[in-house]
């Protein structure tokens, strides 16, 4: 398909080119729009927050007090909630690396075929992502409601009364329950990435493997998995990054409670910045989150995508 | 590249349209938390003002959302970026505190003298919005809270409104015996559970000590506070409250009462409007002020107010507009927009809104009130308070430990303020 | 022998199908709750329980949500925003991803890391500086204020993903185009982009949804009703002391229709991608 297009258009293009750009400049020209845009509207505001993180500032007053590294020191030395939040983030990230990812891969394998039902299924598994957060929060709060929620009602109906639980109101269950909602709403994400990745694997490899007598499992191990290497890097590194940045779902579903039991770094940063009027401290927390993410994700991405 | 060019062109067109709209006449930006139905009620009010004042146009911007959730965040950002409204809605007490402390709110003492607002609104609401001797806002709503109950359930079990705490405990025990929860709470955000705990503290500590606790003049680590936490623990343990409510949203807690599984909710005067919009039979709900066993019987109440940012360029017009909204003449013309008004002498129509009418009489009389703790404490401190409260409800913190932990949080917070 | 294999395959297919069916029913339960709550009266919902069947179907909720919520404004804004943001963002991301994936030049590694770092940035702390910037640009409070941050915050992710998928396209195809005299620009436009349609479609879906549902930036940067988007518009059904659940749910149902339509439409390009992959091999 593409060859034909190329052949037809080629002469026109050659004629139109009047001047030559020096070859060495070409990559930078491609990069220029994105770089400028990104530097102006993401890097610059982020650097401003870096500046603020060295100050004691309520985010409102005209004046702010320079405190050096105090905000950063306090995060690690004084703030118990930040420590709990970090632990919650680690648990969340480990879960996010395994469960939705594996689920998404399995779904993609099952749905990577041309059948009308596949389109329908894909839409269904991706569909939670279309719901606005307010709907997700509301519906799942109802489903988990200890009094009338469909989860407890179902458990009682099938004879698992002892499994009925306070869910979001329970100190130990609140975070896992929120995570179940996360799986529900995010599984479509790795799924469509794996679907796109699977389609980039040439059918000939499978045919060759079959001729060599490989069974389904061997084909999966030796053709599918290596073919998905690039997709794995994307899916897994995003799982780590978003695992440490998680904010909206936790904020909406538990508001960090009961007590502070479900605080994560993202929500704690938001509470500090917007609700406790510690903009400097909140900015420091944001930078700690960013630093953790970068320290974990970048070496992994670099190693996996070398060459 | 075509995409970019189109973007630039549309952006430019938008810019032109935007600046052209702004220059016509002075715009007074009014920022509120009103939801869609309230906005509808306010449309004629603003239209009337705009018609009477051709040189100015009041435009309402609204950030709805329950329970002070997003509104302060938006307001804060707009102020810090130098783009504040000219008049804004605010709760009382410490929710307004950070804005005042940051020097973002104009003291209105001079306007109070000019317009004589002290005579127009209920005095206790002015006390509550006064800070360091200055009046920073004009009370708009006066809100009081009590226990609302299902009349049919009370009648069925031959119960009447309690006169003492013992009566109330008796009511709950009766309901419990008959398989009905005494009350339903939504513990998410903390403030609904707090209403019950505040009431317990008022009964066990008494008015004077309660006030001192709220201003951190007394130690929280004292027997009457332990007793209040004790009552909380007991209510939960005896199954008087719908269980596992710590992360139930306050609005969802009402469902158990609507379905008849629970008998009471701790709500404010607004609950009459809620019942109407929730399509519940209004005559089946009445309220009482929970008995405190102290005189006077104080109840939880708070004002909501209008404020003017220091950086507003239209302060005089803003004050004139607030005055127009506050005076009885205006409010009487639009009774539906001004329910729960803090203005004296604007009676609500007792046939249309009988409960609002009752509240109105209470709130503009000389009845005694105490502030909900979330308006007495800053958000940072109140979240510590909620953490302890959750721990008590969940049975994770013993009442005696809870009182000690609360005092430790108060001291840590005080130390932080000094440094 | 042959029929054995076929029978086994059919059995396998059936098991997979039934598994998917069961799973998708679980997946749809929350949706069913949205629908159930959108088509009944508020009193019915609250007194008889969220998970009960409606006593009476209230179709009027949709019309009421549309009109009291002024949804037409928010709908127009959200669609306009998508039309501006998505093509622009993905195009400049693709431009940047191309050299990072396929060309050798100095600092390519460092530039890639520079973009990746953006993935780590929590958007919340940039809200205030962003609002100040939009004010200075004179577009605060208009729909255009959302385009710069939306594009900027989408770039790291999109560049990362596109770079990954571009690397899967065999370099020989580009080489062939260059030998035919095509410039790098032509190679990008006529070879790289057409071959990456599945990846671009995937990104489009994710981007449309992210744009459609973005709440925090839209909430803070825009205070005028005329410029608000759908997720912020939904706030209006949640009052200070009560929520109009049924209207909210009806509003949500209305709001997801266009996104589902876009999703189904873009799915066709997954299939188109299948054929492109076949040609390539």
PDB file of C-alpha atoms in Angstrom, chain A residues 70-83 281, chain B residues 416:
ATOM      1  CA  UNK A  70      14.133  22.346  55.262  1.00  0.00           C
ATOM      2  CA  UNK A  71      11.030  21.216  53.369  1.00  0.00           C
ATOM      3  CA  UNK A  72      12.919  18.270  51.896  1.00  0.00           C
ATOM      4  CA  UNK A  73      14.453  17.349  55.234  1.00  0.00           C
ATOM      5  CA  UNK A  74      11.056  17.457  56.911  1.00  0.00           C
ATOM      6  CA  UNK A  75       9.564  15.079  54.378  1.00  0.00           C
ATOM      7  CA  UNK A  76      12.021  12.376  55.367  1.00  0.00           C
ATOM      8  CA  UNK A  77      12.764  13.253  58.986  1.00  0.00           C
ATOM      9  CA  UNK A  78       9.488  14.491  60.460  1.00  0.00           C
ATOM     10  CA  UNK A  79       6.489  13.676  58.326  1.00  0.00           C
ATOM     11  CA  UNK A  80       4.970  10.318  59.354  1.00  0.00           C
ATOM     12  CA  UNK A  81       2.154  10.646  56.848  1.00  0.00           C
ATOM     13  CA  UNK A  82       4.631  11.086  53.987  1.00  0.00           C
ATOM     14  CA  UNK A  83       6.330   7.853  55.046  1.00  0.00           C
ATOM     15  CA  UNK A 281       6.199  21.902  51.228  1.00  0.00           C
TER      16      UNK A 281
ATOM     17  CA  UNK B 416       4.498  25.204  64.177  1.00  0.00           C
TER      18      UNK B 416
END
